[in-house]
Amino acid sequence: TDVLRHRVLVSYEAEAEDVTSEDVLKSVFETVEVP
């Protein structure tokens, strides 16, 4: 996640809800299956 974290920008709304780029990446990794 260190490599991707700086590439993911959260919106103002996400920041207001305390959603971080780390949260977004966790969600992606939990959702997307490894081929």
Backbone as numpy.savetxt, mean C-alpha at the origin, in Angstrom:
# Nx Ny Nz CAx CAy CAz Cx Cy Cz
8.87 -5.21 0.44 8.06 -4.00 0.44 8.91 -2.73 0.44
10.14 -2.84 0.91 11.00 -1.65 0.94 11.21 -1.07 -0.45
11.31 -1.94 -1.43 11.56 -1.49 -2.80 10.33 -0.77 -3.36
9.15 -1.22 -2.99 7.92 -0.65 -3.55 7.34 0.50 -2.74
7.62 0.55 -1.47 6.97 1.53 -0.59 7.10 2.96 -1.09
8.25 3.34 -1.59 8.44 4.72 -2.04 7.72 5.01 -3.36
7.24 3.98 -4.03 6.54 4.17 -5.30 5.02 4.29 -5.13
4.53 3.95 -3.96 3.09 3.99 -3.71 2.75 5.27 -2.97
1.92 6.09 -3.59 1.48 7.33 -2.96 0.02 7.18 -2.58
-0.30 7.56 -1.36 -1.69 7.49 -0.92 -2.35 8.86 -1.12
-3.64 8.83 -1.30 -4.39 10.06 -1.53 -4.56 10.83 -0.21
-5.03 12.05 -0.34 -5.31 12.87 0.83 -6.35 12.18 1.72
-7.35 11.59 1.08 -8.40 10.90 1.83 -7.83 9.72 2.60
-6.92 8.98 1.97 -6.29 7.84 2.65 -5.45 8.33 3.83
-4.71 9.41 3.63 -3.92 9.96 4.73 -4.82 10.38 5.89
-5.97 10.96 5.57 -6.91 11.38 6.61 -7.44 10.19 7.40
-7.48 9.02 6.75 -7.95 7.79 7.42 -6.78 6.96 7.95
-5.60 7.55 7.99 -4.39 6.89 8.50 -4.02 5.63 7.73
-4.28 5.63 6.42 -3.86 4.52 5.56 -2.49 4.87 5.01
-1.54 3.95 5.16 -0.18 4.20 4.70 0.11 3.39 3.45
1.20 3.71 2.79 1.61 2.94 1.62 1.89 1.50 2.02
2.38 1.29 3.23 2.61 -0.07 3.74 1.29 -0.84 3.82
0.23 -0.18 4.27 -1.09 -0.81 4.34 -1.57 -1.22 2.95
-1.36 -0.35 1.98 -1.78 -0.64 0.60 -1.02 -1.84 0.06
0.28 -1.87 0.27 1.09 -2.99 -0.22 0.71 -4.30 0.46
0.45 -4.26 1.75 0.02 -5.47 2.47 -1.25 -6.02 1.85
-2.19 -5.13 1.57 -3.45 -5.54 0.97 -3.24 -6.17 -0.40
-2.38 -5.57 -1.20 -2.09 -6.10 -2.53 -1.46 -7.49 -2.41
-0.47 -7.63 -1.54 0.22 -8.91 -1.40 -0.70 -10.00 -0.86
-1.67 -9.63 -0.03 -2.61 -10.61 0.52 -3.65 -11.02 -0.51
-3.92 -10.15 -1.48 -4.98 -10.38 -2.46 -4.49 -11.08 -3.72
-3.32 -10.70 -4.20 -2.82 -11.21 -5.47 -2.12 -12.55 -5.25
-2.51 -13.54 -6.04 -1.89 -14.86 -5.94 -0.56 -14.89 -6.68
0.38 -15.62 -6.13 1.67 -15.81 -6.79 1.46 -16.81 -7.92
1.93 -16.48 -9.13 1.72 -17.40 -10.25 2.51 -18.69 -10.10
